[in-house]
mmCIF file of C-alpha atoms in Angstrom:
data_model
loop_
_atom_site.group_PDB
_atom_site.id
_atom_site.type_symbol
_atom_site.label_atom_id
_atom_site.label_comp_id
_atom_site.label_asym_id
_atom_site.label_seq_id
_atom_site.Cartn_x
_atom_site.Cartn_y
_atom_site.Cartn_z
ATOM 1 C CA MET A 1 -139.071 125.683 324.239
ATOM 2 C CA LYS A 2 -138.395 129.428 324.058
ATOM 3 C CA ILE A 3 -137.237 131.101 320.852
ATOM 4 C CA SER A 4 -133.779 132.700 320.785
ATOM 5 C CA GLN A 5 -132.478 135.017 318.105
ATOM 6 C CA SER A 6 -129.947 132.389 317.059
ATOM 7 C CA PHE A 7 -132.727 129.821 316.609
ATOM 8 C CA VAL A 8 -134.723 132.235 314.440
ATOM 9 C CA LYS A 9 -131.675 132.625 312.190
ATOM 10 C CA GLU A 10 -130.917 128.908 312.078
ATOM 11 C CA TYR A 11 -134.538 127.987 311.413
ATOM 12 C CA SER A 12 -134.642 130.479 308.542
ATOM 13 C CA LYS A 13 -131.541 128.871 307.012
ATOM 14 C CA TYR A 14 -133.143 125.451 307.443
ATOM 15 C CA LYS A 15 -136.315 126.563 305.654
ATOM 16 C CA GLN A 16 -134.080 127.629 302.765
ATOM 17 C CA LYS A 17 -132.404 124.175 302.861
ATOM 18 C CA LYS A 18 -129.104 125.787 303.802
ATOM 19 C CA SER A 19 -128.990 124.038 307.171
ATOM 20 C CA CYS A 20 -129.790 120.452 308.165
ATOM 21 C CA GLY A 21 -133.022 120.073 310.106
ATOM 22 C CA LEU A 22 -131.645 117.178 312.133
ATOM 23 C CA GLN A 23 -128.781 119.371 313.305
ATOM 24 C CA VAL A 24 -131.139 122.233 314.146
ATOM 25 C CA LYS A 25 -133.347 119.922 316.203
ATOM 26 C CA ALA A 26 -130.379 118.296 317.934
ATOM 27 C CA LYS A 27 -128.766 121.611 318.851
ATOM 28 C CA TYR A 28 -131.761 123.700 319.892
ATOM 29 C CA ILE A 29 -134.429 121.214 320.966
ATOM 30 C CA ASP A 30 -132.537 118.124 322.118
ATOM 31 C CA LYS A 31 -129.710 120.314 323.524
ATOM 32 C CA ILE A 32 -126.921 118.152 322.109
ATOM 33 C CA LYS A 33 -123.581 119.893 322.387
ATOM 34 C CA PHE A 34 -121.912 120.616 319.052
ATOM 35 C CA PRO A 35 -118.148 121.140 318.833
ATOM 36 C CA SER A 36 -116.999 124.747 318.772
ATOM 37 C CA SER A 37 -114.814 125.974 315.956
ATOM 38 C CA PRO A 38 -111.375 127.446 316.784
ATOM 39 C CA ILE A 39 -112.777 130.911 315.970
ATOM 40 C CA MET A 40 -115.645 130.408 318.423
ATOM 41 C CA GLU A 41 -113.258 129.164 321.121
ATOM 42 C CA LEU A 42 -111.080 132.233 320.642
ATOM 43 C CA GLY A 43 -114.110 134.525 320.854
ATOM 44 C CA ASN A 44 -115.286 132.820 324.046
ATOM 45 C CA TYR A 45 -111.834 133.301 325.567
ATOM 46 C CA PHE A 46 -111.780 136.994 324.648
ATOM 47 C CA GLU A 47 -115.225 137.617 326.174
ATOM 48 C CA PHE A 48 -114.271 135.738 329.339
ATOM 49 C CA LYS A 49 -111.096 137.773 329.777
ATOM 50 C CA ALA A 50 -112.934 141.012 328.972
ATOM 51 C CA THR A 51 -116.005 140.571 331.179
ATOM 52 C CA GLY A 52 -115.436 137.460 333.311
ATOM 53 C CA CYS A 53 -118.586 135.950 331.833
ATOM 54 C CA LEU A 54 -118.525 132.220 331.112
ATOM 55 C CA PRO A 55 -119.662 130.873 327.733
ATOM 56 C CA ARG A 56 -122.926 128.921 327.492
ATOM 57 C CA SER A 57 -121.099 125.672 328.247
ATOM 58 C CA GLY A 58 -120.396 127.009 331.737
ATOM 59 C CA GLU A 59 -116.746 126.018 331.397
ATOM 60 C CA ILE A 60 -113.818 128.415 331.761
ATOM 61 C CA PRO A 61 -112.275 128.856 328.291
ATOM 62 C CA THR A 62 -108.823 127.313 328.006
ATOM 63 C CA PRO A 63 -106.264 129.190 325.911
ATOM 64 C CA GLU A 64 -104.258 127.449 323.242
ATOM 65 C CA MET A 65 -100.605 126.970 324.152
ATOM 66 C CA VAL A 66 -97.527 126.392 322.020
ATOM 67 C CA TYR A 67 -94.363 124.466 322.949
ATOM 68 C CA LYS A 68 -96.438 122.503 325.476
ATOM 69 C CA GLY A 69 -94.506 120.673 328.150
ATOM 70 C CA THR A 70 -91.296 122.572 327.512
ATOM 71 C CA ALA A 71 -89.566 125.497 329.141
ATOM 72 C CA LYS A 72 -90.704 127.611 326.174
ATOM 73 C CA GLU A 73 -94.423 126.930 326.727
ATOM 74 C CA LYS A 74 -96.495 130.068 326.154
ATOM 75 C CA LEU A 75 -99.801 131.364 324.871
ATOM 76 C CA ALA A 76 -100.438 130.998 321.164
ATOM 77 C CA THR A 77 -100.218 134.316 319.319
ATOM 78 C CA ASP A 78 -103.994 134.535 318.730
ATOM 79 C CA TYR A 79 -104.612 134.170 322.456
ATOM 80 C CA GLU A 80 -101.951 136.729 323.332
ATOM 81 C CA ARG A 81 -103.819 139.161 321.080
ATOM 82 C CA ALA A 82 -107.109 138.204 322.748
ATOM 83 C CA ASN A 83 -105.639 139.084 326.149
ATOM 84 C CA ALA A 84 -104.481 142.441 324.812
ATOM 85 C CA SER A 85 -107.899 143.061 323.221
ATOM 86 C CA ALA A 86 -109.576 142.314 326.556
ATOM 87 C CA GLU A 87 -107.409 144.953 328.216
ATOM 88 C CA PHE A 88 -108.274 147.389 325.438
ATOM 89 C CA PHE A 89 -111.971 146.652 326.071
ATOM 90 C CA LYS A 90 -111.525 147.634 329.713
ATOM 91 C CA LYS A 91 -109.825 150.868 328.626
ATOM 92 C CA VAL A 92 -112.704 151.664 326.256
ATOM 93 C CA ILE A 93 -115.252 151.037 329.010
ATOM 94 C CA ALA A 94 -113.372 153.271 331.440
ATOM 95 C CA GLU A 95 -112.772 156.164 329.043
ATOM 96 C CA HIS A 96 -116.372 156.169 327.809
ATOM 97 C CA LYS A 97 -117.498 156.085 331.471
ATOM 98 C CA ILE A 98 -119.721 153.065 330.831
ATOM 99 C CA GLU A 99 -121.272 151.564 333.951
ATOM 100 C CA ILE A 100 -121.631 147.806 333.552
ATOM 101 C CA LEU A 101 -124.720 146.635 335.444
ATOM 102 C CA GLU A 102 -124.837 142.938 334.496
ATOM 103 C CA THR A 103 -123.018 140.470 332.262
ATOM 104 C CA GLY A 104 -124.407 137.281 330.762
ATOM 105 C CA LYS A 105 -127.954 138.304 331.653
ATOM 106 C CA VAL A 106 -130.493 135.627 330.739
ATOM 107 C CA ILE A 107 -133.959 136.975 329.917
ATOM 108 C CA THR A 108 -137.035 134.901 329.146
ATOM 109 C CA LYS A 109 -140.282 136.619 328.218
ATOM 110 C CA ASP A 110 -143.362 134.846 326.867
ATOM 111 C CA ASN A 111 -142.113 132.656 323.995
ATOM 112 C CA ARG A 112 -138.707 134.349 323.673
ATOM 113 C CA THR A 113 -135.339 134.074 325.359
ATOM 114 C CA GLY A 114 -131.872 135.581 325.065
ATOM 115 C CA ILE A 115 -128.495 135.943 326.767
ATOM 116 C CA LEU A 116 -127.276 139.551 326.819
ATOM 117 C CA ASP A 117 -123.506 140.000 326.974
ATOM 118 C CA ILE A 118 -123.645 143.311 328.847
ATOM 119 C CA VAL A 119 -126.390 145.476 330.300
ATOM 120 C CA ALA A 120 -125.008 148.920 331.050
ATOM 121 C CA LYS A 121 -125.564 152.617 331.528
ATOM 122 C CA PHE A 122 -123.979 154.546 328.668
ATOM 123 C CA GLN A 123 -124.480 158.261 327.993
ATOM 124 C CA ASN A 124 -127.112 158.314 330.776
ATOM 125 C CA ARG A 125 -129.225 155.653 329.057
ATOM 126 C CA LEU A 126 -129.853 151.973 329.680
ATOM 127 C CA CYS A 127 -128.301 149.859 326.936
ATOM 128 C CA VAL A 128 -127.343 146.434 325.695
ATOM 129 C CA ILE A 129 -123.750 145.942 324.574
ATOM 130 C CA ASP A 130 -122.997 142.887 322.472
ATOM 131 C CA LEU A 131 -119.322 141.952 322.260
ATOM 132 C CA LYS A 132 -117.825 140.596 319.062
ATOM 133 C CA TYR A 133 -114.293 139.412 318.338
ATOM 134 C CA SER A 134 -113.673 139.453 314.605
ATOM 135 C CA GLY A 135 -111.122 140.018 311.895
ATOM 136 C CA LEU A 136 -113.802 141.368 309.548
ATOM 137 C CA LEU A 137 -114.272 144.917 310.828
ATOM 138 C CA GLU A 138 -114.267 146.459 307.353
ATOM 139 C CA ASP A 139 -115.546 143.503 305.340
ATOM 140 C CA LYS A 140 -118.771 144.302 303.490
ATOM 141 C CA TRP A 141 -119.057 141.060 301.509
ATOM 142 C CA SER A 142 -119.049 138.446 304.250
ATOM 143 C CA GLU A 143 -122.337 137.808 306.041
ATOM 144 C CA PHE A 144 -120.325 138.272 309.247
ATOM 145 C CA GLY A 145 -118.540 141.451 308.112
ATOM 146 C CA TRP A 146 -118.881 144.686 310.078
ATOM 147 C CA GLU A 147 -118.491 147.357 307.378
ATOM 148 C CA THR A 148 -121.142 149.836 308.477
ATOM 149 C CA GLU A 149 -122.795 150.784 305.173
ATOM 150 C CA SER A 150 -123.623 147.163 304.345
ATOM 151 C CA LEU A 151 -124.637 146.255 307.909
ATOM 152 C CA PRO A 152 -128.369 147.164 307.648
ATOM 153 C CA TYR A 153 -128.729 144.524 304.925
ATOM 154 C CA LYS A 154 -127.317 141.714 307.088
ATOM 155 C CA ASP A 155 -130.354 140.376 308.885
ATOM 156 C CA ASN A 156 -128.330 137.602 310.501
ATOM 157 C CA LEU A 157 -126.449 140.277 312.483
ATOM 158 C CA MET A 158 -129.157 142.906 312.927
ATOM 159 C CA ILE A 159 -131.765 140.514 314.345
ATOM 160 C CA GLN A 160 -129.721 140.290 317.532
ATOM 161 C CA ALA A 161 -130.126 144.005 318.195
ATOM 162 C CA VAL A 162 -133.902 143.801 317.779
ATOM 163 C CA HIS A 163 -134.388 140.642 319.847
ATOM 164 C CA TYR A 164 -132.261 141.763 322.801
ATOM 165 C CA THR A 165 -133.599 145.321 322.859
ATOM 166 C CA MET A 166 -137.155 144.003 323.025
ATOM 167 C CA LEU A 167 -136.365 141.565 325.830
ATOM 168 C CA LEU A 168 -134.614 144.103 328.034
ATOM 169 C CA ALA A 169 -137.266 146.771 327.465
ATOM 170 C CA GLU A 170 -140.059 144.372 328.361
ATOM 171 C CA VAL A 171 -138.523 143.082 331.598
ATOM 172 C CA CYS A 172 -137.659 146.672 332.600
ATOM 173 C CA GLU A 173 -141.201 147.733 331.634
ATOM 174 C CA VAL A 174 -140.063 150.593 329.421
ATOM 175 C CA ASP A 175 -140.624 151.430 325.764
ATOM 176 C CA TYR A 176 -138.300 149.884 323.203
ATOM 177 C CA GLU A 177 -137.076 153.382 322.336
ATOM 178 C CA ASP A 178 -135.791 153.767 325.909
ATOM 179 C CA ILE A 179 -133.136 151.095 325.333
ATOM 180 C CA ASP A 180 -130.031 151.601 323.201
ATOM 181 C CA PHE A 181 -128.156 148.785 321.510
ATOM 182 C CA TYR A 182 -124.456 148.716 320.660
ATOM 183 C CA PHE A 183 -122.118 146.282 318.982
ATOM 184 C CA PHE A 184 -118.582 146.534 320.355
ATOM 185 C CA ILE A 185 -116.397 144.749 317.807
ATOM 186 C CA PHE A 186 -112.757 144.115 318.672
ATOM 187 C CA ASN A 187 -110.267 143.271 315.961
ATOM 188 C CA SER A 188 -108.827 139.762 316.337
ATOM 189 C CA LYS A 189 -105.920 140.799 314.099
ATOM 190 C CA ASP A 190 -105.040 144.030 315.920
ATOM 191 C CA PRO A 191 -105.578 144.331 319.698
ATOM 192 C CA GLU A 192 -105.611 148.132 319.547
ATOM 193 C CA ASP A 193 -108.402 148.324 316.969
ATOM 194 C CA ALA A 194 -112.147 148.206 317.578
ATOM 195 C CA LYS A 195 -115.477 149.612 316.401
ATOM 196 C CA ILE A 196 -118.479 150.802 318.382
ATOM 197 C CA ILE A 197 -121.697 150.694 316.388
ATOM 198 C CA LYS A 198 -124.997 151.977 317.722
ATOM 199 C CA ILE A 199 -127.984 150.324 316.042
ATOM 200 C CA ASN A 200 -130.954 152.635 315.568
ATOM 201 C CA ILE A 201 -134.016 150.455 315.051
ATOM 202 C CA ASP A 202 -137.109 151.576 313.175
ATOM 203 C CA PRO A 203 -140.241 150.972 315.332
ATOM 204 C CA ASP A 204 -141.852 148.876 312.583
ATOM 205 C CA VAL A 205 -139.008 146.370 312.827
ATOM 206 C CA TYR A 206 -140.087 145.328 316.322
ATOM 207 C CA GLU A 207 -143.549 144.302 315.141
ATOM 208 C CA SER A 208 -142.076 142.432 312.179
ATOM 209 C CA HIS A 209 -139.660 140.560 314.422
ATOM 210 C CA MET A 210 -142.405 139.637 316.898
ATOM 211 C CA GLN A 211 -144.459 138.189 314.053
ATOM 212 C CA ALA A 212 -141.460 136.168 312.854
ATOM 213 C CA VAL A 213 -140.841 134.774 316.347
ATOM 214 C CA ASP A 214 -144.512 133.886 316.777
ATOM 215 C CA LYS A 215 -144.509 132.084 313.429
ATOM 216 C CA VAL A 216 -141.430 130.049 314.337
ATOM 217 C CA TYR A 217 -142.918 129.233 317.750
ATOM 218 C CA GLU A 218 -146.169 128.100 316.155
ATOM 219 C CA GLU A 219 -144.472 125.874 313.570
ATOM 220 C CA VAL A 220 -141.863 124.330 315.845
ATOM 221 C CA VAL A 221 -143.470 124.194 319.284
ATOM 222 C CA LEU A 222 -147.244 124.284 318.824
ATOM 223 C CA ASN A 223 -147.351 122.187 315.647
ATOM 224 C CA ASN A 224 -144.365 119.979 316.553
ATOM 225 C CA HIS A 225 -142.526 120.518 313.270
ATOM 226 C CA ASN A 226 -141.023 117.410 311.681
ATOM 227 C CA PHE A 227 -137.447 118.440 310.910
ATOM 228 C CA LYS A 228 -135.960 117.071 307.695
ATOM 229 C CA ALA A 229 -132.378 116.193 306.916
ATOM 230 C CA TYR A 230 -130.535 118.379 304.424
ATOM 231 C CA PRO A 231 -127.045 116.886 304.607
ATOM 232 C CA SER A 232 -123.939 118.367 303.061
ATOM 233 C CA LEU A 233 -120.315 117.322 303.199
ATOM 234 C CA LYS A 234 -119.362 120.456 305.137
ATOM 235 C CA LEU A 235 -122.183 120.188 307.690
ATOM 236 C CA CYS A 236 -121.791 116.456 308.197
ATOM 237 C CA LYS A 237 -118.037 116.683 308.747
ATOM 238 C CA SER A 238 -118.345 118.274 312.201
ATOM 239 C CA CYS A 239 -121.745 116.853 313.160
ATOM 240 C CA PRO A 240 -121.864 114.914 316.462
ATOM 241 C CA LEU A 241 -124.814 112.810 315.225
ATOM 242 C CA THR A 242 -122.509 109.955 314.270
ATOM 243 C CA ASP A 243 -125.260 107.378 313.796
ATOM 244 C CA CYS A 244 -127.204 109.530 311.321
ATOM 245 C CA LYS A 245 -128.234 107.530 308.243
ATOM 246 C CA HIS A 246 -128.092 110.688 306.118
ATOM 247 C CA LYS A 247 -124.451 111.475 306.936
ATOM 248 C CA LEU A 248 -122.268 112.286 303.919
ATOM 249 C CA THR A 249 -118.581 111.365 303.762
ATOM 250 C CA ILE A 250 -118.038 112.156 300.073
ATOM 251 C CA PRO A 251 -119.535 114.917 297.923
ATOM 252 C CA THR A 252 -122.773 114.300 296.077
ATOM 253 C CA ILE A 253 -123.147 115.107 292.380
ATOM 254 C CA GLU A 254 -124.750 118.478 291.686
ATOM 255 C CA GLN A 255 -126.159 119.256 288.278
ATOM 256 C CA VAL A 256 -126.045 122.507 286.342
ATOM 257 C CA TYR A 257 -127.978 122.952 283.096
ATOM 258 C CA TYR A 258 -126.454 125.186 280.446
ATOM 259 C CA THR A 259 -128.654 125.940 277.469
ATOM 260 C CA ILE A 260 -128.902 128.402 274.637
#
């Protein structure tokens, strides 16, 4: 098993008992396919229309239709906006004179792996561009919000920049500082709105991330970690592990102590 940035994040949540270990094992080690949420499906469709790159399932994303089977059948509004956002992406690429070299590039190096949305030449430098499709461009409270002042404190988003920059630099045999990383976030609520965010990474962060990856690799792969179940009503609801003895169908009782 190689360690991806998404596994590092999920394993961290599991260690905090915010994610079920059985789900983590099933998804990342046993490779059991979990159902995608409607938001994920929409994002996959946008990226496919923007870059032609297939999602990890390898299947062409299917848009949601309304008035199916009638003369009025058409794309659902969200998917119409995704098409328009994909065209706006192409305009942004052209006007910034970005040369796309590869899409969906899979890189495996030592105990790490990653899938890079776009490898490109931008402003005469080699870079990674990660595409996002979100309605949270100015949200600073959500862990998935893209308001720029709060972004450095959101490790679940920033870890991607570190992991992918390291991988590309190592396979290209250049210093980490020779690779730039950008998030291109397109607004799922407004197809003519987007943000481009360049992530400037402190050199010490690379060493810290490498240590974190090595620790996860040691615990999970070398020491064959015994994953524990941490069920919750929300997690169990969409879990494909239907025969799990820990599965919850009603909420458990949580206790809060209030004292003087």
